[in-house]
Amino acid sequence: WFHLWWARDTSFFESGDKIVWAKRTEGKKFTFTHRPFYGSANLFFIKSNRVNLKYITALLNSKLMYFYMKERLKHTGNLLQIDKNQFMKIPLHIPKNCFLDKIQNIIDEIHCQKEENKNTLNLENQIDELIYNIYDLSSLEIELIEKKNA
């Protein structure tokens, strides 16, 4: 009840594409949804028509971004603290459309398989490989990220 004092714009909660995440998280917990979703002040929401939110969600959940967040952002115990100021530090790169289309297709397949409770690890690894290419990482850099995420 005490959160009602700081009313938030209801458009963030209603239908429409959005990314949702908790202020304090273990990481790799960014969620894309287009359904209505009401959350407390401990959740952050992004809505935008300027960027592909499915791609941004995949990027934020990638091994590369998890590595970056663990190394560079604030921690509260074992949890990452990803508030607005911390989020703005994350180096989000929007690639050319060919990468966006490939990632979009994989994301859609992940959503279908998750609805059927199937394992999506192989598809998630494909996204990680594409993101490594988008950021033009060397094999040595990829090896370091993979070790830290193991």
mmCIF file of N, CA and C in Angstrom, residues 58-117:
data_model
loop_
_atom_site.group_PDB
_atom_site.id
_atom_site.type_symbol
_atom_site.label_atom_id
_atom_site.label_comp_id
_atom_site.label_asym_id
_atom_site.label_seq_id
_atom_site.Cartn_x
_atom_site.Cartn_y
_atom_site.Cartn_z
ATOM 1 N N ALA A 58 17.180 -10.239 -25.496
ATOM 2 C CA ALA A 58 18.170 -11.291 -25.784
ATOM 3 C C ALA A 58 19.575 -10.807 -25.454
ATOM 4 N N LEU A 59 19.865 -9.576 -25.826
ATOM 5 C CA LEU A 59 21.189 -9.007 -25.546
ATOM 6 C C LEU A 59 21.442 -8.933 -24.047
ATOM 7 N N LEU A 60 20.465 -8.440 -23.291
ATOM 8 C CA LEU A 60 20.634 -8.303 -21.840
ATOM 9 C C LEU A 60 20.772 -9.651 -21.142
ATOM 10 N N ASN A 61 20.182 -10.703 -21.727
ATOM 11 C CA ASN A 61 20.271 -12.039 -21.153
ATOM 12 C C ASN A 61 21.455 -12.843 -21.693
ATOM 13 N N SER A 62 22.253 -12.236 -22.544
ATOM 14 C CA SER A 62 23.382 -12.950 -23.148
ATOM 15 C C SER A 62 24.524 -13.131 -22.144
ATOM 16 N N LYS A 63 25.389 -14.073 -22.462
ATOM 17 C CA LYS A 63 26.572 -14.309 -21.630
ATOM 18 C C LYS A 63 27.472 -13.083 -21.603
ATOM 19 N N LEU A 64 27.568 -12.396 -22.740
ATOM 20 C CA LEU A 64 28.416 -11.203 -22.807
ATOM 21 C C LEU A 64 27.935 -10.127 -21.838
ATOM 22 N N MET A 65 26.646 -9.825 -21.849
ATOM 23 C CA MET A 65 26.139 -8.771 -20.980
ATOM 24 C C MET A 65 26.148 -9.204 -19.513
ATOM 25 N N TYR A 66 25.929 -10.494 -19.267
ATOM 26 C CA TYR A 66 26.003 -10.973 -17.883
ATOM 27 C C TYR A 66 27.432 -10.814 -17.359
ATOM 28 N N PHE A 67 28.410 -11.159 -18.199
ATOM 29 C CA PHE A 67 29.811 -10.968 -17.841
ATOM 30 C C PHE A 67 30.071 -9.495 -17.532
ATOM 31 N N TYR A 68 29.608 -8.614 -18.401
ATOM 32 C CA TYR A 68 29.804 -7.183 -18.204
ATOM 33 C C TYR A 68 29.157 -6.716 -16.895
ATOM 34 N N MET A 69 27.922 -7.121 -16.662
ATOM 35 C CA MET A 69 27.202 -6.672 -15.465
ATOM 36 C C MET A 69 27.869 -7.172 -14.189
ATOM 37 N N LYS A 70 28.324 -8.429 -14.199
ATOM 38 C CA LYS A 70 29.002 -8.969 -13.018
ATOM 39 C C LYS A 70 30.293 -8.225 -12.722
ATOM 40 N N GLU A 71 30.994 -7.816 -13.750
ATOM 41 C CA GLU A 71 32.280 -7.146 -13.585
ATOM 42 C C GLU A 71 32.154 -5.659 -13.290
ATOM 43 N N ARG A 72 31.112 -4.991 -13.820
ATOM 44 C CA ARG A 72 31.080 -3.534 -13.801
ATOM 45 C C ARG A 72 29.976 -2.887 -12.981
ATOM 46 N N LEU A 73 28.892 -3.601 -12.715
ATOM 47 C CA LEU A 73 27.772 -2.964 -12.030
ATOM 48 C C LEU A 73 27.799 -3.250 -10.532
ATOM 49 N N LYS A 74 26.993 -2.511 -9.798
ATOM 50 C CA LYS A 74 26.939 -2.667 -8.338
ATOM 51 C C LYS A 74 26.361 -4.022 -7.957
ATOM 52 N N HIS A 75 26.798 -4.491 -6.802
ATOM 53 C CA HIS A 75 26.293 -5.742 -6.233
ATOM 54 C C HIS A 75 25.706 -5.472 -4.862
ATOM 55 N N THR A 76 24.691 -6.221 -4.522
ATOM 56 C CA THR A 76 24.148 -6.263 -3.171
ATOM 57 C C THR A 76 24.255 -7.722 -2.746
ATOM 58 N N GLY A 77 25.301 -8.032 -2.023
ATOM 59 C CA GLY A 77 25.569 -9.441 -1.715
ATOM 60 C C GLY A 77 25.887 -10.159 -3.019
ATOM 61 N N ASN A 78 25.196 -11.266 -3.298
ATOM 62 C CA ASN A 78 25.393 -12.019 -4.536
ATOM 63 C C ASN A 78 24.520 -11.514 -5.683
ATOM 64 N N LEU A 79 23.691 -10.520 -5.415
ATOM 65 C CA LEU A 79 22.761 -10.032 -6.425
ATOM 66 C C LEU A 79 23.301 -8.802 -7.141
ATOM 67 N N LEU A 80 23.003 -8.715 -8.426
ATOM 68 C CA LEU A 80 23.311 -7.502 -9.170
ATOM 69 C C LEU A 80 22.262 -6.461 -8.841
ATOM 70 N N GLN A 81 22.660 -5.232 -8.735
ATOM 71 C CA GLN A 81 21.711 -4.142 -8.496
ATOM 72 C C GLN A 81 21.632 -3.330 -9.785
ATOM 73 N N ILE A 82 20.538 -3.502 -10.527
ATOM 74 C CA ILE A 82 20.409 -2.878 -11.835
ATOM 75 C C ILE A 82 19.280 -1.855 -11.794
ATOM 76 N N ASP A 83 19.584 -0.700 -11.229
ATOM 77 C CA ASP A 83 18.611 0.392 -11.228
ATOM 78 C C ASP A 83 18.823 1.213 -12.502
ATOM 79 N N LYS A 84 18.100 2.309 -12.645
ATOM 80 C CA LYS A 84 18.176 3.098 -13.871
ATOM 81 C C LYS A 84 19.599 3.574 -14.155
ATOM 82 N N ASN A 85 20.293 4.104 -13.159
ATOM 83 C CA ASN A 85 21.650 4.603 -13.377
ATOM 84 C C ASN A 85 22.598 3.487 -13.809
ATOM 85 N N GLN A 86 22.464 2.313 -13.202
ATOM 86 C CA GLN A 86 23.303 1.180 -13.579
ATOM 87 C C GLN A 86 22.956 0.698 -14.989
ATOM 88 N N PHE A 87 21.656 0.659 -15.274
ATOM 89 C CA PHE A 87 21.223 0.199 -16.589
ATOM 90 C C PHE A 87 21.786 1.082 -17.701
ATOM 91 N N MET A 88 21.834 2.380 -17.469
ATOM 92 C CA MET A 88 22.302 3.318 -18.489
ATOM 93 C C MET A 88 23.786 3.128 -18.809
ATOM 94 N N LYS A 89 24.524 2.410 -17.974
ATOM 95 C CA LYS A 89 25.943 2.155 -18.212
ATOM 96 C C LYS A 89 26.184 0.954 -19.124
ATOM 97 N N ILE A 90 25.171 0.138 -19.341
ATOM 98 C CA ILE A 90 25.332 -1.083 -20.133
ATOM 99 C C ILE A 90 25.494 -0.705 -21.609
ATOM 100 N N PRO A 91 26.549 -1.183 -22.264
ATOM 101 C CA PRO A 91 26.819 -0.812 -23.661
ATOM 102 C C PRO A 91 25.955 -1.606 -24.649
ATOM 103 N N LEU A 92 24.772 -1.100 -24.910
ATOM 104 C CA LEU A 92 23.851 -1.771 -25.828
ATOM 105 C C LEU A 92 24.158 -1.344 -27.260
ATOM 106 N N HIS A 93 24.403 -2.327 -28.103
ATOM 107 C CA HIS A 93 24.715 -2.054 -29.511
ATOM 108 C C HIS A 93 23.586 -2.600 -30.378
ATOM 109 N N ILE A 94 23.059 -1.757 -31.265
ATOM 110 C CA ILE A 94 22.002 -2.183 -32.175
ATOM 111 C C ILE A 94 22.655 -2.511 -33.520
ATOM 112 N N PRO A 95 22.595 -3.769 -33.951
ATOM 113 C CA PRO A 95 23.285 -4.175 -35.172
ATOM 114 C C PRO A 95 22.469 -3.890 -36.442
ATOM 115 N N LYS A 96 23.042 -4.271 -37.557
ATOM 116 C CA LYS A 96 22.338 -4.187 -38.835
ATOM 117 C C LYS A 96 21.179 -5.177 -38.842
ATOM 118 N N ASN A 97 20.239 -4.970 -39.735
ATOM 119 C CA ASN A 97 19.016 -5.772 -39.767
ATOM 120 C C ASN A 97 19.237 -7.263 -39.952
ATOM 121 N N CYS A 98 20.290 -7.696 -40.652
ATOM 122 C CA CYS A 98 20.487 -9.131 -40.862
ATOM 123 C C CYS A 98 20.661 -9.860 -39.528
ATOM 124 N N PHE A 99 21.386 -9.254 -38.605
ATOM 125 C CA PHE A 99 21.546 -9.856 -37.278
ATOM 126 C C PHE A 99 20.229 -9.809 -36.512
ATOM 127 N N LEU A 100 19.523 -8.691 -36.612
ATOM 128 C CA LEU A 100 18.246 -8.556 -35.904
ATOM 129 C C LEU A 100 17.255 -9.614 -36.357
ATOM 130 N N ASP A 101 17.190 -9.868 -37.655
ATOM 131 C CA ASP A 101 16.261 -10.871 -38.178
ATOM 132 C C ASP A 101 16.606 -12.265 -37.672
ATOM 133 N N LYS A 102 17.892 -12.615 -37.689
ATOM 134 C CA LYS A 102 18.318 -13.933 -37.199
ATOM 135 C C LYS A 102 17.976 -14.094 -35.728
ATOM 136 N N ILE A 103 18.300 -13.083 -34.940
ATOM 137 C CA ILE A 103 18.036 -13.151 -33.502
ATOM 138 C C ILE A 103 16.534 -13.197 -33.238
ATOM 139 N N GLN A 104 15.768 -12.399 -33.973
ATOM 140 C CA GLN A 104 14.303 -12.382 -33.819
ATOM 141 C C GLN A 104 13.721 -13.780 -34.054
ATOM 142 N N ASN A 105 14.187 -14.473 -35.098
ATOM 143 C CA ASN A 105 13.688 -15.826 -35.388
ATOM 144 C C ASN A 105 14.035 -16.791 -34.261
ATOM 145 N N ILE A 106 15.238 -16.697 -33.737
ATOM 146 C CA ILE A 106 15.644 -17.586 -32.642
ATOM 147 C C ILE A 106 14.826 -17.277 -31.385
ATOM 148 N N ILE A 107 14.600 -16.000 -31.104
ATOM 149 C CA ILE A 107 13.814 -15.609 -29.934
ATOM 150 C C ILE A 107 12.402 -16.163 -30.025
ATOM 151 N N ASP A 108 11.797 -16.042 -31.196
ATOM 152 C CA ASP A 108 10.442 -16.572 -31.377
ATOM 153 C C ASP A 108 10.411 -18.083 -31.151
ATOM 154 N N GLU A 109 11.450 -18.780 -31.621
ATOM 155 C CA GLU A 109 11.536 -20.226 -31.412
ATOM 156 C C GLU A 109 11.720 -20.543 -29.924
ATOM 157 N N ILE A 110 12.517 -19.757 -29.216
ATOM 158 C CA ILE A 110 12.700 -19.952 -27.771
ATOM 159 C C ILE A 110 11.360 -19.799 -27.055
ATOM 160 N N HIS A 111 10.599 -18.772 -27.399
ATOM 161 C CA HIS A 111 9.293 -18.560 -26.762
ATOM 162 C C HIS A 111 8.377 -19.763 -26.992
ATOM 163 N N CYS A 112 8.348 -20.282 -28.223
ATOM 164 C CA CYS A 112 7.512 -21.452 -28.524
ATOM 165 C C CYS A 112 7.944 -22.658 -27.702
ATOM 166 N N GLN A 113 9.246 -22.900 -27.651
ATOM 167 C CA GLN A 113 9.737 -24.073 -26.928
ATOM 168 C C GLN A 113 9.547 -23.934 -25.421
ATOM 169 N N LYS A 114 9.689 -22.726 -24.884
ATOM 170 C CA LYS A 114 9.483 -22.533 -23.438
ATOM 171 C C LYS A 114 8.030 -22.761 -23.063
ATOM 172 N N GLU A 115 7.104 -22.393 -23.955
ATOM 173 C CA GLU A 115 5.692 -22.651 -23.682
ATOM 174 C C GLU A 115 5.402 -24.143 -23.609
ATOM 175 N N GLU A 116 6.225 -24.937 -24.281
ATOM 176 C CA GLU A 116 6.091 -26.393 -24.255
ATOM 177 C C GLU A 116 7.042 -27.035 -23.249
ATOM 178 N N ASN A 117 7.667 -26.198 -22.395
ATOM 179 C CA ASN A 117 8.614 -26.651 -21.371
ATOM 180 C C ASN A 117 9.787 -27.438 -21.953
#
